[in-house]
Amino acid sequence: MSKSVLVIGLGRFGRHLITTLEELNHEVLAIDSNEERVNSALQLTANAMIGDCTKEEFLKTLGVRNFDVCYVAIGDDFQSSLETTSLLKELGAKTVVSRAASGIQEKFLLRNGADQVVYPEHQLANWAAIRYTADHVFDYVEIDGDYAVFEVEVPKNWIGKAVVDLDIRKKRNINILGTRKNNVLDMKVTPELVLEEGMSLYVLGTYSDVDKCFDI
């Protein structure tokens, strides 16, 4: 279902954001106070304009209440990010997602109206650290500070066994969400599924629990 999305801040993160939103067929309006950045964004979306979103008068002209999601992707001026986040909420924005670079910034953004906060650099660093140092992990997506989804190699001593026999949900506090073999993803995991050589598992759990179970 297509949604109406406002993206404020057209640096590297903002441009990647609108590229993906356009690919998902959402209706995007992109804003930045820098003319050069706006001109660059016009190659990615038909709706980009110059404006200072720290000014209440300008934000009012956008009708922020009408957007399903408002992203504050400002990365080089935290004061502007904070002011914009606060104004969006004051003007009735439904959902405000703001970019942060630290835990301190997250706390201030949440206190000033952000519904959600994202850490592009922090999240990418976590992914890269785990992905390229863990012996049996093929991919990793953080859900929150405690839980993540891991794509892991099937342990050799699990090959030929059914999911129900392993019972890792009860014994290890880990959920198997899906499998992949020969680049084919299968999200229909039944208790009778027998694990095979060359198969990887998508599992949900804490890093600690997954580490203990799969020795990552």
PDB file of C-alpha atoms in Angstrom, residues 25-212:
ATOM      1  CA  ASN A  25       6.176   3.198  -4.896  1.00  0.00           C
ATOM      2  CA  HIS A  26       5.525   5.545  -1.991  1.00  0.00           C
ATOM      3  CA  GLU A  27       4.646   9.207  -2.589  1.00  0.00           C
ATOM      4  CA  VAL A  28       7.720  11.184  -1.502  1.00  0.00           C
ATOM      5  CA  LEU A  29       8.260  14.859  -0.817  1.00  0.00           C
ATOM      6  CA  ALA A  30      11.935  15.646  -0.182  1.00  0.00           C
ATOM      7  CA  ILE A  31      13.071  18.873   1.524  1.00  0.00           C
ATOM      8  CA  ASP A  32      16.451  20.491   2.186  1.00  0.00           C
ATOM      9  CA  SER A  33      17.645  24.047   2.780  1.00  0.00           C
ATOM     10  CA  ASN A  34      20.598  23.454   0.435  1.00  0.00           C
ATOM     11  CA  GLU A  35      19.795  24.133  -3.232  1.00  0.00           C
ATOM     12  CA  GLU A  36      22.581  21.880  -4.512  1.00  0.00           C
ATOM     13  CA  ARG A  37      21.284  18.921  -2.530  1.00  0.00           C
ATOM     14  CA  VAL A  38      17.733  19.518  -3.730  1.00  0.00           C
ATOM     15  CA  ASN A  39      18.875  19.630  -7.358  1.00  0.00           C
ATOM     16  CA  SER A  40      20.729  16.362  -6.832  1.00  0.00           C
ATOM     17  CA  ALA A  41      17.640  14.774  -5.260  1.00  0.00           C
ATOM     18  CA  LEU A  42      15.523  15.696  -8.299  1.00  0.00           C
ATOM     19  CA  GLN A  43      17.334  12.894 -10.124  1.00  0.00           C
ATOM     20  CA  LEU A  44      15.804  10.470  -7.608  1.00  0.00           C
ATOM     21  CA  THR A  45      12.322  11.903  -7.039  1.00  0.00           C
ATOM     22  CA  ALA A  46      10.081  14.304  -8.906  1.00  0.00           C
ATOM     23  CA  ASN A  47       9.079  16.072  -5.692  1.00  0.00           C
ATOM     24  CA  ALA A  48      11.963  17.901  -4.053  1.00  0.00           C
ATOM     25  CA  MET A  49      12.025  21.485  -2.877  1.00  0.00           C
ATOM     26  CA  ILE A  50      14.145  24.020  -0.999  1.00  0.00           C
ATOM     27  CA  GLY A  51      12.977  24.978   2.454  1.00  0.00           C
ATOM     28  CA  ASP A  52      14.026  25.601   6.049  1.00  0.00           C
ATOM     29  CA  CYS A  53      12.131  23.113   8.195  1.00  0.00           C
ATOM     30  CA  THR A  54      13.205  24.792  11.415  1.00  0.00           C
ATOM     31  CA  LYS A  55      10.708  27.528  10.471  1.00  0.00           C
ATOM     32  CA  GLU A  56       7.166  26.832  11.644  1.00  0.00           C
ATOM     33  CA  GLU A  57       5.669  28.974   8.887  1.00  0.00           C
ATOM     34  CA  PHE A  58       7.304  26.852   6.193  1.00  0.00           C
ATOM     35  CA  LEU A  59       6.346  23.525   7.786  1.00  0.00           C
ATOM     36  CA  LYS A  60       2.728  24.675   8.001  1.00  0.00           C
ATOM     37  CA  THR A  61       2.645  25.091   4.216  1.00  0.00           C
ATOM     38  CA  LEU A  62       3.544  21.415   3.784  1.00  0.00           C
ATOM     39  CA  GLY A  63       0.499  20.100   5.632  1.00  0.00           C
ATOM     40  CA  VAL A  64       2.520  17.669   7.741  1.00  0.00           C
ATOM     41  CA  ARG A  65      -0.655  16.092   9.169  1.00  0.00           C
ATOM     42  CA  ASN A  66      -1.313  14.570   5.749  1.00  0.00           C
ATOM     43  CA  PHE A  67       1.896  12.504   5.644  1.00  0.00           C
ATOM     44  CA  ASP A  68       1.870   8.940   6.922  1.00  0.00           C
ATOM     45  CA  VAL A  69       5.526   9.190   7.961  1.00  0.00           C
ATOM     46  CA  CYS A  70       7.903  12.134   8.374  1.00  0.00           C
ATOM     47  CA  TYR A  71      11.631  11.353   8.343  1.00  0.00           C
ATOM     48  CA  VAL A  72      14.076  13.841   9.827  1.00  0.00           C
ATOM     49  CA  ALA A  73      17.282  12.752   8.086  1.00  0.00           C
ATOM     50  CA  ILE A  74      19.391  15.781   8.995  1.00  0.00           C
ATOM     51  CA  GLY A  75      22.851  14.525   9.897  1.00  0.00           C
ATOM     52  CA  ASP A  76      25.136  17.549  10.011  1.00  0.00           C
ATOM     53  CA  ASP A  77      23.210  19.882  12.339  1.00  0.00           C
ATOM     54  CA  PHE A  78      21.681  18.286  15.425  1.00  0.00           C
ATOM     55  CA  GLN A  79      20.082  21.525  16.609  1.00  0.00           C
ATOM     56  CA  SER A  80      18.154  21.762  13.337  1.00  0.00           C
ATOM     57  CA  SER A  81      17.191  18.102  13.607  1.00  0.00           C
ATOM     58  CA  LEU A  82      15.880  18.637  17.130  1.00  0.00           C
ATOM     59  CA  GLU A  83      13.928  21.765  16.229  1.00  0.00           C
ATOM     60  CA  THR A  84      12.424  20.155  13.143  1.00  0.00           C
ATOM     61  CA  THR A  85      11.415  17.033  15.067  1.00  0.00           C
ATOM     62  CA  SER A  86       9.707  19.116  17.744  1.00  0.00           C
ATOM     63  CA  LEU A  87       7.866  21.321  15.246  1.00  0.00           C
ATOM     64  CA  LEU A  88       6.614  18.352  13.234  1.00  0.00           C
ATOM     65  CA  LYS A  89       5.012  16.842  16.322  1.00  0.00           C
ATOM     66  CA  GLU A  90       3.565  20.178  17.434  1.00  0.00           C
ATOM     67  CA  LEU A  91       1.961  20.571  14.004  1.00  0.00           C
ATOM     68  CA  GLY A  92       0.303  17.169  14.244  1.00  0.00           C
ATOM     69  CA  ALA A  93       2.592  14.838  12.287  1.00  0.00           C
ATOM     70  CA  LYS A  94       1.386  11.237  12.654  1.00  0.00           C
ATOM     71  CA  THR A  95       4.742   9.480  12.856  1.00  0.00           C
ATOM     72  CA  VAL A  96       8.149  11.161  13.145  1.00  0.00           C
ATOM     73  CA  VAL A  97      11.294   9.094  12.574  1.00  0.00           C
ATOM     74  CA  SER A  98      14.510  10.997  13.331  1.00  0.00           C
ATOM     75  CA  ARG A  99      18.152  10.242  12.707  1.00  0.00           C
ATOM     76  CA  ALA A 100      20.601  10.166  15.625  1.00  0.00           C
ATOM     77  CA  ALA A 101      24.345   9.712  15.907  1.00  0.00           C
ATOM     78  CA  SER A 102      24.512   8.880  19.623  1.00  0.00           C
ATOM     79  CA  GLY A 103      22.517   7.727  22.596  1.00  0.00           C
ATOM     80  CA  ILE A 104      22.390  11.277  23.939  1.00  0.00           C
ATOM     81  CA  GLN A 105      20.889  12.514  20.687  1.00  0.00           C
ATOM     82  CA  GLU A 106      18.335   9.708  20.795  1.00  0.00           C
ATOM     83  CA  LYS A 107      17.181  10.745  24.263  1.00  0.00           C
ATOM     84  CA  PHE A 108      16.756  14.386  23.242  1.00  0.00           C
ATOM     85  CA  LEU A 109      14.912  13.461  20.033  1.00  0.00           C
ATOM     86  CA  LEU A 110      12.503  11.141  21.851  1.00  0.00           C
ATOM     87  CA  ARG A 111      11.826  13.795  24.482  1.00  0.00           C
ATOM     88  CA  ASN A 112      11.117  16.354  21.762  1.00  0.00           C
ATOM     89  CA  GLY A 113       8.595  14.431  19.693  1.00  0.00           C
ATOM     90  CA  ALA A 114      10.314  11.652  17.750  1.00  0.00           C
ATOM     91  CA  ASP A 115       8.284   8.446  17.662  1.00  0.00           C
ATOM     92  CA  GLN A 116      11.273   6.409  16.513  1.00  0.00           C
ATOM     93  CA  VAL A 117      15.009   7.055  16.241  1.00  0.00           C
ATOM     94  CA  VAL A 118      17.421   5.401  13.799  1.00  0.00           C
ATOM     95  CA  TYR A 119      21.224   5.160  13.957  1.00  0.00           C
ATOM     96  CA  PRO A 120      22.501   4.535  10.393  1.00  0.00           C
ATOM     97  CA  GLU A 121      26.202   4.484  11.287  1.00  0.00           C
ATOM     98  CA  HIS A 122      25.719   2.639  14.588  1.00  0.00           C
ATOM     99  CA  GLN A 123      23.493  -0.019  13.046  1.00  0.00           C
ATOM    100  CA  LEU A 124      25.824  -0.527  10.096  1.00  0.00           C
ATOM    101  CA  ALA A 125      28.823  -0.788  12.421  1.00  0.00           C
ATOM    102  CA  ASN A 126      27.059  -3.434  14.513  1.00  0.00           C
ATOM    103  CA  TRP A 127      26.151  -5.395  11.390  1.00  0.00           C
ATOM    104  CA  ALA A 128      29.672  -5.238   9.960  1.00  0.00           C
ATOM    105  CA  ALA A 129      31.315  -6.179  13.269  1.00  0.00           C
ATOM    106  CA  ILE A 130      29.150  -9.262  13.734  1.00  0.00           C
ATOM    107  CA  ARG A 131      28.877 -10.262  10.072  1.00  0.00           C
ATOM    108  CA  TYR A 132      32.608 -10.354   9.392  1.00  0.00           C
ATOM    109  CA  THR A 133      33.931 -11.688  12.698  1.00  0.00           C
ATOM    110  CA  ALA A 134      31.397 -14.451  13.397  1.00  0.00           C
ATOM    111  CA  ASP A 135      32.376 -17.799  11.895  1.00  0.00           C
ATOM    112  CA  HIS A 136      28.879 -19.150  11.266  1.00  0.00           C
ATOM    113  CA  VAL A 137      26.816 -16.001  10.567  1.00  0.00           C
ATOM    114  CA  PHE A 138      25.885 -15.083   6.974  1.00  0.00           C
ATOM    115  CA  ASP A 139      23.706 -12.055   7.799  1.00  0.00           C
ATOM    116  CA  TYR A 140      22.413 -10.088  10.764  1.00  0.00           C
ATOM    117  CA  VAL A 141      19.538  -7.621  11.310  1.00  0.00           C
ATOM    118  CA  GLU A 142      19.135  -5.883  14.662  1.00  0.00           C
ATOM    119  CA  ILE A 143      15.541  -5.698  15.915  1.00  0.00           C
ATOM    120  CA  ASP A 144      16.263  -3.662  19.043  1.00  0.00           C
ATOM    121  CA  GLY A 145      19.003  -3.380  21.625  1.00  0.00           C
ATOM    122  CA  ASP A 146      18.573  -7.001  22.709  1.00  0.00           C
ATOM    123  CA  TYR A 147      17.137  -9.041  19.839  1.00  0.00           C
ATOM    124  CA  ALA A 148      18.251  -9.656  16.270  1.00  0.00           C
ATOM    125  CA  VAL A 149      17.589 -11.954  13.338  1.00  0.00           C
ATOM    126  CA  PHE A 150      20.634 -13.984  12.283  1.00  0.00           C
ATOM    127  CA  GLU A 151      21.186 -16.101   9.203  1.00  0.00           C
ATOM    128  CA  VAL A 152      23.349 -18.940  10.495  1.00  0.00           C
ATOM    129  CA  GLU A 153      24.879 -22.121   9.182  1.00  0.00           C
ATOM    130  CA  VAL A 154      23.111 -25.325  10.232  1.00  0.00           C
ATOM    131  CA  PRO A 155      25.368 -27.032  12.795  1.00  0.00           C
ATOM    132  CA  LYS A 156      26.748 -30.342  11.528  1.00  0.00           C
ATOM    133  CA  ASN A 157      25.184 -32.289  14.399  1.00  0.00           C
ATOM    134  CA  TRP A 158      21.734 -30.923  13.436  1.00  0.00           C
ATOM    135  CA  ILE A 159      21.828 -32.236   9.865  1.00  0.00           C
ATOM    136  CA  GLY A 160      19.213 -34.942   9.350  1.00  0.00           C
ATOM    137  CA  LYS A 161      17.233 -33.932  12.434  1.00  0.00           C
ATOM    138  CA  ALA A 162      13.724 -32.471  12.519  1.00  0.00           C
ATOM    139  CA  VAL A 163      12.970 -29.066  14.041  1.00  0.00           C
ATOM    140  CA  VAL A 164      10.637 -30.662  16.589  1.00  0.00           C
ATOM    141  CA  ASP A 165      13.415 -32.947  17.835  1.00  0.00           C
ATOM    142  CA  LEU A 166      15.812 -30.050  18.402  1.00  0.00           C
ATOM    143  CA  ASP A 167      13.216 -27.996  20.326  1.00  0.00           C
ATOM    144  CA  ILE A 168      15.557 -24.988  20.424  1.00  0.00           C
ATOM    145  CA  ARG A 169      12.744 -22.586  21.281  1.00  0.00           C
ATOM    146  CA  LYS A 170      12.285 -24.231  24.663  1.00  0.00           C
ATOM    147  CA  LYS A 171      15.850 -25.339  25.271  1.00  0.00           C
ATOM    148  CA  ARG A 172      17.754 -22.352  23.831  1.00  0.00           C
ATOM    149  CA  ASN A 173      15.167 -19.510  23.748  1.00  0.00           C
ATOM    150  CA  ILE A 174      15.630 -19.179  19.980  1.00  0.00           C
ATOM    151  CA  ASN A 175      12.977 -19.148  17.252  1.00  0.00           C
ATOM    152  CA  ILE A 176      13.590 -20.533  13.742  1.00  0.00           C
ATOM    153  CA  LEU A 177      11.871 -18.140  11.319  1.00  0.00           C
ATOM    154  CA  GLY A 178      12.905 -19.624   7.982  1.00  0.00           C
ATOM    155  CA  THR A 179      15.485 -21.505   5.961  1.00  0.00           C
ATOM    156  CA  ARG A 180      17.528 -20.903   2.832  1.00  0.00           C
ATOM    157  CA  LYS A 181      19.117 -23.398   0.468  1.00  0.00           C
ATOM    158  CA  ASN A 182      20.499 -22.815  -3.034  1.00  0.00           C
ATOM    159  CA  ASN A 183      19.459 -19.156  -2.634  1.00  0.00           C
ATOM    160  CA  VAL A 184      15.808 -20.177  -2.183  1.00  0.00           C
ATOM    161  CA  LEU A 185      14.160 -18.675   0.897  1.00  0.00           C
ATOM    162  CA  ASP A 186      11.447 -20.685   2.678  1.00  0.00           C
ATOM    163  CA  MET A 187       9.581 -19.036   5.558  1.00  0.00           C
ATOM    164  CA  LYS A 188       7.276 -22.024   6.153  1.00  0.00           C
ATOM    165  CA  VAL A 189       9.006 -23.831   8.996  1.00  0.00           C
ATOM    166  CA  THR A 190       7.082 -26.861  10.262  1.00  0.00           C
ATOM    167  CA  PRO A 191       7.999 -29.024  13.255  1.00  0.00           C
ATOM    168  CA  GLU A 192       8.558 -31.899  10.822  1.00  0.00           C
ATOM    169  CA  LEU A 193      11.109 -30.002   8.713  1.00  0.00           C
ATOM    170  CA  VAL A 194      14.345 -31.981   8.455  1.00  0.00           C
ATOM    171  CA  LEU A 195      17.494 -29.857   8.328  1.00  0.00           C
ATOM    172  CA  GLU A 196      19.856 -30.542   5.446  1.00  0.00           C
ATOM    173  CA  GLU A 197      23.487 -29.960   4.587  1.00  0.00           C
ATOM    174  CA  GLY A 198      24.001 -26.676   2.767  1.00  0.00           C
ATOM    175  CA  MET A 199      20.946 -25.145   4.429  1.00  0.00           C
ATOM    176  CA  SER A 200      21.070 -21.961   6.503  1.00  0.00           C
ATOM    177  CA  LEU A 201      18.604 -20.899   9.186  1.00  0.00           C
ATOM    178  CA  TYR A 202      17.016 -17.544   9.960  1.00  0.00           C
ATOM    179  CA  VAL A 203      16.777 -17.400  13.738  1.00  0.00           C
ATOM    180  CA  LEU A 204      15.505 -14.795  16.191  1.00  0.00           C
ATOM    181  CA  GLY A 205      17.119 -14.381  19.595  1.00  0.00           C
ATOM    182  CA  THR A 206      19.474 -12.326  21.701  1.00  0.00           C
ATOM    183  CA  TYR A 207      23.111 -12.193  20.663  1.00  0.00           C
ATOM    184  CA  SER A 208      24.019 -14.039  23.851  1.00  0.00           C
ATOM    185  CA  ASP A 209      21.581 -16.900  23.239  1.00  0.00           C
ATOM    186  CA  VAL A 210      22.517 -17.236  19.557  1.00  0.00           C
ATOM    187  CA  ASP A 211      26.213 -17.151  20.448  1.00  0.00           C
ATOM    188  CA  LYS A 212      25.775 -19.997  22.942  1.00  0.00           C
TER     189      LYS A 212
END
